[in-house]
XYZ file of C-alpha atoms in Angstrom:
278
model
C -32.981 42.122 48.728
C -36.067 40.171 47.298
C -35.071 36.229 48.740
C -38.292 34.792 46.683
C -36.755 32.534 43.567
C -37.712 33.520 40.142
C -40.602 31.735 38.361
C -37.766 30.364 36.021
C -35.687 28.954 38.968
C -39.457 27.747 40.526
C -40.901 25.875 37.603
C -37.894 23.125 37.359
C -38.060 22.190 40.994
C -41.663 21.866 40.525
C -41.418 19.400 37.638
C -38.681 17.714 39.084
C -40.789 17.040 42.421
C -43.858 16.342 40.573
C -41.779 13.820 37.906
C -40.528 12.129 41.529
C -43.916 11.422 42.775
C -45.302 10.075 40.154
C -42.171 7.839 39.402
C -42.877 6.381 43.372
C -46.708 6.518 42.417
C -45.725 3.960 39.617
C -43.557 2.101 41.561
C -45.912 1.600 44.659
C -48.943 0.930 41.876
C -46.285 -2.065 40.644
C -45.772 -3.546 43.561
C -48.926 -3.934 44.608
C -50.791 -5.191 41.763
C -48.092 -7.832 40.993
C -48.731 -9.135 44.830
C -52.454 -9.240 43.264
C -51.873 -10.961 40.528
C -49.628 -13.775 42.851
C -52.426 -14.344 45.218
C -54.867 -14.171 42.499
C -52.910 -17.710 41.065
C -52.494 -18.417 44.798
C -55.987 -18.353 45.129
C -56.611 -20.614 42.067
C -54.307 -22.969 42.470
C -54.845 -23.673 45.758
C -55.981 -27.197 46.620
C -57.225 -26.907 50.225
C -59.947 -24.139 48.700
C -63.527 -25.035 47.506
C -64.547 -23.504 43.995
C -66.891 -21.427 45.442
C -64.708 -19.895 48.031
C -61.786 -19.519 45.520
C -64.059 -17.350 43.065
C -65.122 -15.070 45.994
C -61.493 -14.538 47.601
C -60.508 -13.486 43.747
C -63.424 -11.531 43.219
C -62.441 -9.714 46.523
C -59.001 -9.076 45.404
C -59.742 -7.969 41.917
C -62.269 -5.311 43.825
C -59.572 -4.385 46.116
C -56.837 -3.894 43.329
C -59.758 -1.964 41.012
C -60.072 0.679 44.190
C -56.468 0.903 44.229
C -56.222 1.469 40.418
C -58.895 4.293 40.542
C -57.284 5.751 43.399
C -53.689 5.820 42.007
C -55.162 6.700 38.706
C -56.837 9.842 40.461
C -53.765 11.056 41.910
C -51.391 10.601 38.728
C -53.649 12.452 36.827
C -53.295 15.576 40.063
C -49.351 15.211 39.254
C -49.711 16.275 35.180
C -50.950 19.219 33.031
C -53.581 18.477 30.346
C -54.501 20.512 26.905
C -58.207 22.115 27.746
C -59.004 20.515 24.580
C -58.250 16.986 25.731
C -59.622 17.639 29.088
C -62.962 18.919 27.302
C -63.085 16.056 25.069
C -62.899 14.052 28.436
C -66.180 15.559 29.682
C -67.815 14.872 26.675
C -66.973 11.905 27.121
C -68.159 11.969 30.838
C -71.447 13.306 29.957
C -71.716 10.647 26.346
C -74.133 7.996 28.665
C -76.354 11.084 29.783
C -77.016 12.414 26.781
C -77.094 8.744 24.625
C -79.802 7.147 27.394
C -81.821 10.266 27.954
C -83.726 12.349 26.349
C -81.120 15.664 26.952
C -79.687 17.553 24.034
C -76.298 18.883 25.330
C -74.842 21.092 23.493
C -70.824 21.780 23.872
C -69.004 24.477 22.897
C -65.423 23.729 22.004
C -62.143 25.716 23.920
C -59.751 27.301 21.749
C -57.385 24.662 20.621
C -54.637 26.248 21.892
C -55.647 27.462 25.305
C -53.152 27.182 28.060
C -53.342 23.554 29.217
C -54.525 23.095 32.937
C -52.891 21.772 36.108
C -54.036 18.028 36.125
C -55.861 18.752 39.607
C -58.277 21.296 37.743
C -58.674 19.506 34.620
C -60.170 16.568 36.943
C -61.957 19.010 39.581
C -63.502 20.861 36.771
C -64.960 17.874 35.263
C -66.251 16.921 38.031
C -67.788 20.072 38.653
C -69.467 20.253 35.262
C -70.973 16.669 35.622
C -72.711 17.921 39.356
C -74.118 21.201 37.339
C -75.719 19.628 34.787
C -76.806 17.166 36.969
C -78.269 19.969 39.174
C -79.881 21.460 36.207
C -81.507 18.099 35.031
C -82.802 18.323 38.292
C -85.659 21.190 37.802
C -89.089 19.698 35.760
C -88.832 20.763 32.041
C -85.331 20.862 30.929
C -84.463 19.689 27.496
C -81.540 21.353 26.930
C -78.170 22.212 28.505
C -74.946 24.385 26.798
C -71.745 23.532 28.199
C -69.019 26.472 27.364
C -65.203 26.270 28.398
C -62.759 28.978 27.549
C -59.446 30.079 29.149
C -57.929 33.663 29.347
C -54.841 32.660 30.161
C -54.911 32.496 33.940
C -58.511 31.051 34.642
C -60.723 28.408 33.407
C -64.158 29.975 32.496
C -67.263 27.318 32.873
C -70.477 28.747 31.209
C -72.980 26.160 31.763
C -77.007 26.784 30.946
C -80.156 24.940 30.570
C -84.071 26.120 28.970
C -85.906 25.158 32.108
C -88.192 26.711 34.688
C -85.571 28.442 36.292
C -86.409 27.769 39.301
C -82.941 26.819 40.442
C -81.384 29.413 43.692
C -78.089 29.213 45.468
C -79.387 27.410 48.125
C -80.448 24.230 46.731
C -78.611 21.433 47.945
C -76.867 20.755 44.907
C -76.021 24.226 43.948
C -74.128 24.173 47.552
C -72.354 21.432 47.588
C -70.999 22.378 43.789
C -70.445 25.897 45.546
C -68.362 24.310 47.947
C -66.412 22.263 45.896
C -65.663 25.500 43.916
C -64.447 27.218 46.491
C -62.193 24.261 47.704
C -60.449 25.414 44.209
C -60.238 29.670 45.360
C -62.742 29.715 42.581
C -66.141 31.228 42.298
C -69.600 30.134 41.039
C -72.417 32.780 40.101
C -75.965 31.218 39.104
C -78.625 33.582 37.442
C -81.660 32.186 37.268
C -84.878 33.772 35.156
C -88.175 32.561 36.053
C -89.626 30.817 32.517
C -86.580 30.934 30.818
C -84.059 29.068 32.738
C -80.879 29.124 34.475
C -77.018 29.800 34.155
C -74.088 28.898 35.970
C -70.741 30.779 35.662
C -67.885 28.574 37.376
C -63.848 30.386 37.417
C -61.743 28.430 38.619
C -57.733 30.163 38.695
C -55.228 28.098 36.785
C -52.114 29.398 39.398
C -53.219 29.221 42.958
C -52.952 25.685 44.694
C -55.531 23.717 46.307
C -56.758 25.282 49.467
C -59.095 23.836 51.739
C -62.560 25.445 52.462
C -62.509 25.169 55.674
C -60.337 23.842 58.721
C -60.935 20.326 59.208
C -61.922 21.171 62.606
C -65.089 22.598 60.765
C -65.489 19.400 59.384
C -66.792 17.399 62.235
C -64.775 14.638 62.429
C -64.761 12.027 65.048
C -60.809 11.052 66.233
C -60.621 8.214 64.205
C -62.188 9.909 61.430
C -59.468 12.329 61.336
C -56.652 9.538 61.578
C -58.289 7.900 58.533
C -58.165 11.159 56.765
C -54.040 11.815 57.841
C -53.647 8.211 56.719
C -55.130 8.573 53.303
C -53.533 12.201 52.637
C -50.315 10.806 53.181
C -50.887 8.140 50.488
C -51.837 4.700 52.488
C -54.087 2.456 50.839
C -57.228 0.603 53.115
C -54.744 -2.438 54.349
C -52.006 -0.416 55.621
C -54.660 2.034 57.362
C -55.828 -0.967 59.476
C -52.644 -2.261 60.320
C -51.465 1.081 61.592
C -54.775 1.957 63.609
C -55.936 -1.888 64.431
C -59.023 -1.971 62.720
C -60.531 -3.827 59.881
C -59.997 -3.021 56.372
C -64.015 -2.876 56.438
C -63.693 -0.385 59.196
C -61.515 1.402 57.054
C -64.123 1.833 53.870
C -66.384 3.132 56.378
C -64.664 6.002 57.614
C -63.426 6.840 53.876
C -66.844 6.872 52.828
C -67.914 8.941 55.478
C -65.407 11.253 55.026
C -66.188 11.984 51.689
C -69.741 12.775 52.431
C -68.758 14.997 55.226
C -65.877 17.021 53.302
C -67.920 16.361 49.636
C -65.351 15.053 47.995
C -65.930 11.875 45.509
C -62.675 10.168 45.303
C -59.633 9.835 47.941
C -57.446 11.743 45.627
C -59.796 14.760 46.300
C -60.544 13.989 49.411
C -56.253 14.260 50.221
C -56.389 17.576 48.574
C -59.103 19.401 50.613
C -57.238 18.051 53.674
C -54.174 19.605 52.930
């Protein structure tokens, strides 16, 4: 007797789990930026404060809260689905100050309209993903042109991303790794074809159905003891305060490892970074 649950009985728990964390994401998010706001006026109001030192504590706060906002921001988006035309119009959009400030002609090629919308975690990954590409590309002497393509056969996103450089470009640049990694991190794949003269192509697939895995064990990773309590810390959620209070170190402290654990895993924001650690 099969015991797995059919994809009908699967789906609704997902949603409901998914429409739960988000609903204590909001809640959390709440709470803390009205205790901003309250020590913002705190801050102001305060008579025993100079001006100077009042403007810096709220400048610090506002930072703090901004971080939080990203952050929270990040992982909401990781709890939602997303129409590939939306989330294609958000690269675009991603890509506007490159192409408006430089001298790049990017040329996009639309999705179908009414592709399959994508798991929030690979709408943002992918964009991601596109943005390190074409910055990769930009890289080699000569380009003046990129073509960004996105299409969807129903159970994979399909990247097709090329430029009219030297073609100089292998799979073993730096850049080309990293986005290599970060494509695997998905159970994708990445192919780049480069032609000497005539430039270079990268095909990214990414799978619409299979969840985040990481690339490697975090063992692989290198991480120092405290490095890997900062990283079980922020997977599970905390924000940079409650990390110091639970390992007795400075919220300063605290950026530090984050930072460095995003260099050493490659992710670039803590919701990313609490995915590949899972």
């Amino acid at each position: 007797m099969n015991s797995q649950r059919p994809a009908s009985s699967i789906e609704p728990f997902d949603s409901r789990s998914a429409a739960a964390e988000r609903a204590r994401v909001v809640a959390d998010l709440t709470d803390t930026q009205a205790t901003t706001l309250e020590s913002l006026l705190a801050v102001l109001r305060s008579r025993n404060t100079s001006d100077a030192s009042a403007r810096q504590t709220a400048i610090d706060l506002a930072a703090t809260a901004m971080v939080a906002l990203r952050a929270v921001s990040d992982l909401d988006r990781s709890l939602t689905e997303e129409p590939v035309a939306r989330a294609f119009e958000r690269l675009r959009d991603d890509l506007r100050p490159l192409v408006r400030f430089g001298d790049l002609d990017v040329q996009f090629i639309e999705p179908p309209v009414n592709g399959r919308a994508l798991p929030g975690e690979v709408a943002h990954a992918a964009r991601a993903i596109v943005r390190g590409a074409v910055l990769a590309l930009v890289e080699q002497a000569g380009v003046a042109r990129v073509r960004v393509h996105w299409d969807c056969d129903g159970s994979n996103l399909l990247i097709h991303i090329r430029d009219d450089g030297s073609g100089d470009l292998t799979p073993d640049s730096p850049s080309v790794s990293r986005l290599t990694s970060r494509v695997a991190a998905l159970n994708g794949s990445l192919r780049l074809e480069a032609t000497t003269g005539w430039g270079s192509e990268m095909t990214v697939t990414l799978p619409l159905d299979v969840p985040l895995a990481p690339l490697t064990a975090a063992a692989a990773w290198g991480l120092s003891p405290r490095e890997k309590g900062v990283l079980e810390l922020v997977a599970s959620g905390a924000r940079n305060r409650a990390i110091a209070e639970t390992l007795s170190i400075s919220e300063n402290t605290v950026k530090f490892h984050v930072a460095n654990l995003l260099r050493k895993v490659g992710a670039s924001t803590r919701a990313e970074l609490a995915a590949l650690s899972r």
